[in-house]
Amino acid sequence: MSHVFVWMGLLALTLLHCGSAFKVVCYFTNWSQYRETTGRFTPENIDPSLCSHIIYAFAKIEDNVIANSEWNDATMYKKINSLKSRNPSLKTLLSVGGYGVGTAPFRRITRSPFYRSEFVISVVQFLQQHNFDGLDLSWHGAEQSDKERLSDLVKDLSAAFNNEGMQKFILSVSVPAGKEAIDKGYDIKTISEYVDFLNAMTYDFHGYWEDNSHPYTGHGSPLQKGHADSGSASAYNVDYAVHFLKTEGAPLQKIVMAIPTHGRTFTLSSAQTVVAAPASGPGTPGAFTKKAGTLAYYEICSFNHGATKRWIEEQSVPYSYKGNQWVGYEDTRSVQIKARYVKSNHLGGVNIWSLDQDDFSGSFCNEGKYPLLGAIKMELDKRE
């Protein structure tokens, strides 16, 4: 009997030590170092106790091999990996690709087995050289002609990462949340078989896009379908995306669901202020992120002084408006609801896009440092 008590005690200590069984995958962006004053974000601003994984975004592809994209990446790699001394269970991954890269570099490295092999070998050497634990493959905008190429690349990376006698690396793939994008370029069932987890990009369902195809307000990361959503818009929500990935063959425990720390903004074109109100363009750029159509959470906190705040009950997310500006965003209430969704649906965890857009300094929202990430982790760590 004493052995049973000892075993139970060891199990309890193990659970306490490990914390949540769910992944908290935190994206670090190497361009946020260029923001001004209190918006500037570097590895020194990261609290490694809040993340199970940190993904460094992004490396690029150059001459068919993986390469740095910023002049000081190598120095920042060291700083990111030094965070393991403060959280020994922390895993670090390097993401290659991203929004700005497009499909051309990936098409070049997958045009034959030889070029795939050249790229894969360079990845293994690069990860070893810079002490990363794995790779996140971020091939955005894959087309029908890319579908098999992407799957073959994932298979080759997996084989190299699990080669007997070699250091084993973690492999994740970032996949879109939109049904049309998945149908077009991503063989989810095959990819899922060869990766450790999928980073589902469950955000930016709505926004004022450059092609003027969305001239009305809408939340970027609604949990459920809204009453006004019909046709293809019925798929523009987190719940639909998660279940579609499952239907396509992704095991639930491999789906790591994104929770954004930015909001999507619009400039209103009438006196209407509700969801689906007419919009004439993206919202005004933020003081720090300086990009029309989006605001970091800490910028939203500043915007909300004097703004009218509303809660979308059926979608479990907030929005606010002031003058002709409208923003849909996440707050501590909505991210806790999403974290509970992850738990109740037995998903693999959450990924945070991105660390630099939370109120990392605690200077803006009067909620302490990392209010969104902290609320997510607290909810995931709760024992049911």
Short mmCIF file of C-alpha atoms in Angstrom, two decimals, residues 201-204 220-221 257-263 296-297 329-331 335 351-355 357-358 372:
data_model
loop_
_atom_site.label_atom_id
_atom_site.label_comp_id
_atom_site.label_asym_id
_atom_site.label_seq_id
_atom_site.Cartn_x
_atom_site.Cartn_y
_atom_site.Cartn_z
CA MET A 201 -4.57 30.02 -38.05
CA THR A 202 -8.04 30.64 -36.64
CA TYR A 203 -8.07 34.41 -37.03
CA ASP A 204 -8.53 37.11 -39.67
CA GLY A 220 -11.64 38.62 -36.94
CA SER A 221 -11.86 35.62 -34.61
CA MET A 257 -5.86 26.57 -32.20
CA ALA A 258 -4.74 30.16 -32.69
CA ILE A 259 -5.88 32.98 -30.45
CA PRO A 260 -4.84 36.38 -31.85
CA THR A 261 -3.58 39.27 -29.76
CA HIS A 262 -4.48 41.78 -32.48
CA GLY A 263 -7.83 43.16 -33.56
CA ALA A 296 -2.33 45.33 -31.16
CA TYR A 297 -4.26 44.57 -27.97
CA TYR A 329 -10.73 42.03 -30.76
CA GLU A 330 -10.06 39.55 -27.96
CA ASP A 331 -10.14 40.42 -24.26
CA VAL A 335 -9.72 34.23 -24.53
CA ASN A 351 -0.99 29.14 -30.37
CA ILE A 352 -0.61 32.84 -29.69
CA TRP A 353 -0.16 35.17 -32.64
CA SER A 354 1.76 36.98 -31.36
CA LEU A 355 3.62 37.77 -28.12
CA GLN A 357 0.83 42.38 -29.54
CA ASP A 358 -0.33 41.46 -26.05
CA LEU A 372 -4.34 37.78 -22.66
#
